């Protein structure tokens, strides 16, 4: 690489770092996404209900926010429900930020915007900002971990999380698990490793059980790669 190109590359990295300062933060810890979710629930007691849909591999609560009129009084799934989920892939930082902003958009515009008020009054909007909180925190812990994709399953049991570890949670669902070795991999070291078995990961089981319990009319699973809209399932779902 020429010196000129090195300077451009370095400058670009600095711009990216500066742009993300104060925006992207971990899930756990002071000022993290988990704290914001809890505080948002407290600030909007009539419109929100915060609940844990299950635990991550490391024991963190995977929090979901229900947004609807009289959220804590109405039965979960009692109104037509939509799921906005994000961050199954740890390194895709923009996805929890998108979901977080959408959550606040609905809450901030309620009572001001007629259309949004009607949506909130008549449907249930559910937000799961991070479906992979362990992996997401891992990408924030050290710059060397920034591009980590999977959860923190210690595949070889050596007590360390290294390149051969982790399960791609988006390839771990039971539906057509292991259909081929093209869309997912049986190799623990691969970025698309699907796990030792269908729904082997607690994060997968938590999200799957939650979706079945609520019975969503529509769901969107945000990702930040490939620039694709993928539709699947009997119901309208987007990946």
Short mmCIF file of C-alpha atoms in Angstrom, two decimals:
data_model
loop_
_atom_site.label_atom_id
_atom_site.label_comp_id
_atom_site.label_asym_id
_atom_site.label_seq_id
_atom_site.Cartn_x
_atom_site.Cartn_y
_atom_site.Cartn_z
CA UNK A 1 0.00 0.00 0.00
CA UNK A 2 1.34 3.42 -0.92
CA UNK A 3 1.88 6.08 1.75
CA UNK A 4 -0.94 8.15 0.26
CA UNK A 5 -3.38 5.25 0.57
CA UNK A 6 -2.26 4.56 4.13
CA UNK A 7 -3.04 8.17 5.08
CA UNK A 8 -6.49 7.97 3.48
CA UNK A 9 -7.20 4.67 5.21
CA UNK A 10 -6.09 6.05 8.57
CA UNK A 11 -8.17 9.21 8.11
CA UNK A 12 -11.22 7.14 7.19
CA UNK A 13 -10.85 5.02 10.32
CA UNK A 14 -10.63 8.14 12.47
CA UNK A 15 -13.80 9.57 10.90
CA UNK A 16 -15.68 6.34 11.57
CA UNK A 17 -14.42 6.26 15.16
CA UNK A 18 -15.45 9.89 15.75
CA UNK A 19 -18.88 9.42 14.17
CA UNK A 20 -19.64 6.50 16.48
CA UNK A 21 -18.50 8.25 19.65
CA UNK A 22 -21.36 8.50 22.11
CA UNK A 23 -23.80 6.64 19.87
CA UNK A 24 -22.83 2.98 19.97
CA UNK A 25 -22.50 1.45 23.43
CA UNK A 26 -22.59 -1.98 25.06
CA UNK A 27 -25.72 -3.76 26.17
CA UNK A 28 -24.72 -4.14 29.82
CA UNK A 29 -23.11 -1.75 32.29
CA UNK A 30 -23.83 1.90 33.18
CA UNK A 31 -25.31 3.79 30.26
CA UNK A 32 -25.77 0.62 28.22
CA UNK A 33 -28.75 -0.40 26.13
CA UNK A 34 -30.18 -2.55 28.90
CA UNK A 35 -30.26 0.43 31.27
CA UNK A 36 -31.92 2.58 28.61
CA UNK A 37 -34.58 -0.04 28.00
CA UNK A 38 -35.41 -0.19 31.72
CA UNK A 39 -35.46 3.61 32.05
CA UNK A 40 -37.64 3.96 28.96
CA UNK A 41 -40.15 1.59 30.53
CA UNK A 42 -40.22 3.64 33.71
CA UNK A 43 -40.67 6.88 31.76
CA UNK A 44 -43.66 5.52 29.81
CA UNK A 45 -45.59 3.29 32.24
CA UNK A 46 -48.89 3.49 30.34
CA UNK A 47 -47.45 2.69 26.94
CA UNK A 48 -44.69 0.20 27.68
CA UNK A 49 -44.04 -3.12 29.34
CA UNK A 50 -40.45 -4.35 29.71
CA UNK A 51 -39.86 -8.05 30.13
CA UNK A 52 -37.12 -10.65 29.84
CA UNK A 53 -37.79 -13.21 27.14
CA UNK A 54 -35.00 -15.44 28.43
CA UNK A 55 -31.32 -15.60 29.32
CA UNK A 56 -28.23 -15.47 27.16
CA UNK A 57 -25.47 -18.06 27.40
CA UNK A 58 -23.72 -15.88 30.00
CA UNK A 59 -26.92 -15.32 31.96
CA UNK A 60 -27.91 -11.87 30.75
CA UNK A 61 -31.59 -10.99 30.40
CA UNK A 62 -32.66 -10.58 26.79
CA UNK A 63 -35.09 -7.71 27.20
CA UNK A 64 -38.12 -6.95 25.06
CA UNK A 65 -40.25 -3.82 25.15
CA UNK A 66 -43.96 -4.00 24.42
CA UNK A 67 -45.48 -0.74 23.15
CA UNK A 68 -49.26 -0.38 23.07
CA UNK A 69 -52.02 1.51 24.86
CA UNK A 70 -52.30 0.31 28.48
CA UNK A 71 -49.39 -2.05 27.82
CA UNK A 72 -49.22 -3.46 31.34
CA UNK A 73 -52.93 -4.11 31.61
CA UNK A 74 -53.56 -5.79 28.27
CA UNK A 75 -52.82 -9.44 27.55
CA UNK A 76 -49.61 -10.04 25.61
CA UNK A 77 -50.61 -10.91 22.06
CA UNK A 78 -54.13 -9.62 22.65
CA UNK A 79 -53.79 -7.18 19.75
CA UNK A 80 -52.23 -7.74 16.32
CA UNK A 81 -48.51 -7.84 17.10
CA UNK A 82 -45.34 -6.86 15.25
CA UNK A 83 -41.78 -7.79 16.25
CA UNK A 84 -38.74 -5.62 15.59
CA UNK A 85 -35.65 -7.66 16.46
CA UNK A 86 -31.99 -6.88 15.88
CA UNK A 87 -28.38 -7.72 16.67
CA UNK A 88 -28.37 -11.49 16.29
CA UNK A 89 -24.98 -10.89 14.74
CA UNK A 90 -22.84 -9.19 17.37
CA UNK A 91 -20.82 -6.92 15.08
CA UNK A 92 -23.84 -5.34 13.39
CA UNK A 93 -23.93 -2.33 15.70
CA UNK A 94 -26.24 -0.25 13.55
CA UNK A 95 -29.16 -2.67 14.01
CA UNK A 96 -29.83 -2.15 17.75
CA UNK A 97 -29.44 1.58 17.15
CA UNK A 98 -32.09 1.44 14.40
CA UNK A 99 -34.47 -0.48 16.65
CA UNK A 100 -33.75 1.80 19.61
CA UNK A 101 -34.56 4.91 17.58
CA UNK A 102 -37.73 3.36 16.18
CA UNK A 103 -38.87 2.55 19.72
CA UNK A 104 -38.40 6.17 20.78
CA UNK A 105 -40.02 7.45 17.59
CA UNK A 106 -43.27 5.68 18.44
CA UNK A 107 -43.19 6.82 22.06
CA UNK A 108 -42.20 10.42 21.32
CA UNK A 109 -44.84 10.85 18.62
CA UNK A 110 -47.68 9.23 20.54
CA UNK A 111 -50.40 11.83 21.10
CA UNK A 112 -48.77 14.16 18.59
CA UNK A 113 -49.00 12.19 15.37
CA UNK A 114 -52.49 10.88 14.57
CA UNK A 115 -51.31 7.88 12.55
CA UNK A 116 -48.75 6.75 15.13
CA UNK A 117 -51.23 7.20 17.96
CA UNK A 118 -53.71 4.98 16.13
CA UNK A 119 -51.06 2.30 15.51
CA UNK A 120 -50.05 2.24 19.19
CA UNK A 121 -53.67 2.18 20.37
CA UNK A 122 -54.72 -0.72 18.16
CA UNK A 123 -51.65 -2.96 17.81
CA UNK A 124 -48.72 -4.29 19.81
CA UNK A 125 -45.20 -3.27 18.84
CA UNK A 126 -42.44 -5.38 20.38
CA UNK A 127 -38.78 -4.37 20.32
CA UNK A 128 -35.81 -6.68 21.01
CA UNK A 129 -32.79 -4.41 20.69
CA UNK A 130 -30.21 -7.15 21.12
CA UNK A 131 -30.86 -10.84 20.54
CA UNK A 132 -27.17 -11.53 21.21
CA UNK A 133 -26.16 -9.39 24.21
CA UNK A 134 -23.08 -11.45 25.12
CA UNK A 135 -21.61 -11.25 21.65
CA UNK A 136 -22.51 -7.58 21.35
CA UNK A 137 -20.74 -6.73 24.62
CA UNK A 138 -17.76 -8.77 23.43
CA UNK A 139 -17.40 -6.54 20.36
CA UNK A 140 -17.22 -3.51 22.64
CA UNK A 141 -14.75 -5.02 25.12
CA UNK A 142 -11.67 -4.86 22.91
CA UNK A 143 -11.03 -3.41 19.42
CA UNK A 144 -9.65 -6.82 18.46
CA UNK A 145 -13.15 -8.27 18.96
CA UNK A 146 -14.94 -5.66 16.86
CA UNK A 147 -15.87 -8.01 13.99
CA UNK A 148 -17.07 -10.89 16.18
CA UNK A 149 -20.30 -12.27 14.68
CA UNK A 150 -21.52 -15.16 16.81
CA UNK A 151 -22.53 -15.73 20.42
CA UNK A 152 -19.95 -16.72 23.05
CA UNK A 153 -20.27 -20.50 23.00
CA UNK A 154 -16.89 -22.00 23.99
CA UNK A 155 -16.92 -24.73 21.37
CA UNK A 156 -13.68 -26.42 22.39
CA UNK A 157 -14.14 -25.92 26.13
CA UNK A 158 -10.76 -24.32 26.72
CA UNK A 159 -12.16 -21.44 28.77
CA UNK A 160 -11.27 -18.84 26.14
CA UNK A 161 -13.23 -17.26 23.30
CA UNK A 162 -11.15 -17.50 20.16
CA UNK A 163 -11.65 -17.83 16.40
CA UNK A 164 -13.01 -21.39 16.60
CA UNK A 165 -15.75 -20.52 19.09
CA UNK A 166 -19.29 -19.18 18.92
CA UNK A 167 -22.50 -20.15 17.13
CA UNK A 168 -24.17 -18.10 14.41
CA UNK A 169 -27.54 -17.56 16.07
CA UNK A 170 -29.20 -16.76 12.77
CA UNK A 171 -28.31 -20.28 11.56
CA UNK A 172 -29.30 -22.06 14.76
CA UNK A 173 -33.10 -22.09 14.48
CA UNK A 174 -34.71 -25.53 14.29
CA UNK A 175 -36.58 -24.89 11.04
CA UNK A 176 -34.61 -26.69 8.31
CA UNK A 177 -31.53 -26.68 10.55
CA UNK A 178 -28.58 -28.21 8.69
CA UNK A 179 -30.46 -28.19 5.39
CA UNK A 180 -27.15 -27.90 3.54
CA UNK A 181 -23.57 -26.76 4.11
CA UNK A 182 -23.93 -23.77 1.85
CA UNK A 183 -26.28 -21.55 3.82
CA UNK A 184 -24.66 -22.62 7.10
CA UNK A 185 -21.62 -24.60 8.19
CA UNK A 186 -20.95 -27.62 10.44
CA UNK A 187 -17.45 -26.26 11.11
CA UNK A 188 -17.16 -24.52 14.53
CA UNK A 189 -14.51 -22.20 13.13
CA UNK A 190 -16.75 -20.93 10.34
CA UNK A 191 -18.58 -17.61 10.62
CA UNK A 192 -21.84 -19.39 9.81
CA UNK A 193 -21.43 -22.32 12.21
CA UNK A 194 -24.97 -23.48 12.94
CA UNK A 195 -24.27 -25.11 16.32
CA UNK A 196 -24.12 -28.73 17.47
CA UNK A 197 -27.83 -29.16 17.00
CA UNK A 198 -31.08 -27.30 16.21
CA UNK A 199 -31.86 -24.58 18.77
CA UNK A 200 -28.79 -25.57 20.78
CA UNK A 201 -28.31 -22.00 22.01
CA UNK A 202 -30.34 -20.36 24.80
CA UNK A 203 -30.62 -17.11 22.82
CA UNK A 204 -32.26 -19.01 19.94
CA UNK A 205 -34.63 -20.87 22.24
CA UNK A 206 -35.62 -17.64 24.01
CA UNK A 207 -36.48 -15.81 20.79
CA UNK A 208 -38.28 -18.81 19.30
CA UNK A 209 -40.42 -19.38 22.42
CA UNK A 210 -41.22 -15.68 22.61
CA UNK A 211 -42.37 -15.55 18.98
CA UNK A 212 -44.56 -18.61 19.45
CA UNK A 213 -46.10 -17.24 22.66
CA UNK A 214 -47.07 -13.88 21.18
CA UNK A 215 -48.06 -15.11 17.71
CA UNK A 216 -46.78 -12.18 15.68
CA UNK A 217 -48.58 -11.11 12.53
CA UNK A 218 -45.33 -9.72 11.16
CA UNK A 219 -41.71 -9.69 12.17
CA UNK A 220 -38.55 -8.02 10.98
CA UNK A 221 -35.08 -9.21 11.91
CA UNK A 222 -32.64 -6.39 11.15
CA UNK A 223 -29.19 -7.07 9.72
CA UNK A 224 -26.62 -4.69 8.30
CA UNK A 225 -25.12 -6.69 5.45
CA UNK A 226 -25.96 -7.73 1.88
CA UNK A 227 -28.60 -5.02 1.23
CA UNK A 228 -31.33 -7.65 0.83
CA UNK A 229 -34.95 -8.02 1.87
CA UNK A 230 -35.65 -11.70 2.51
CA UNK A 231 -39.22 -12.89 3.04
CA UNK A 232 -39.99 -16.25 4.61
CA UNK A 233 -42.49 -18.28 6.59
CA UNK A 234 -46.26 -18.70 6.63
CA UNK A 235 -46.62 -15.29 8.17
CA UNK A 236 -45.04 -12.17 6.74
CA UNK A 237 -41.52 -12.05 8.11
CA UNK A 238 -38.50 -10.10 6.99
CA UNK A 239 -34.81 -10.77 7.56
#
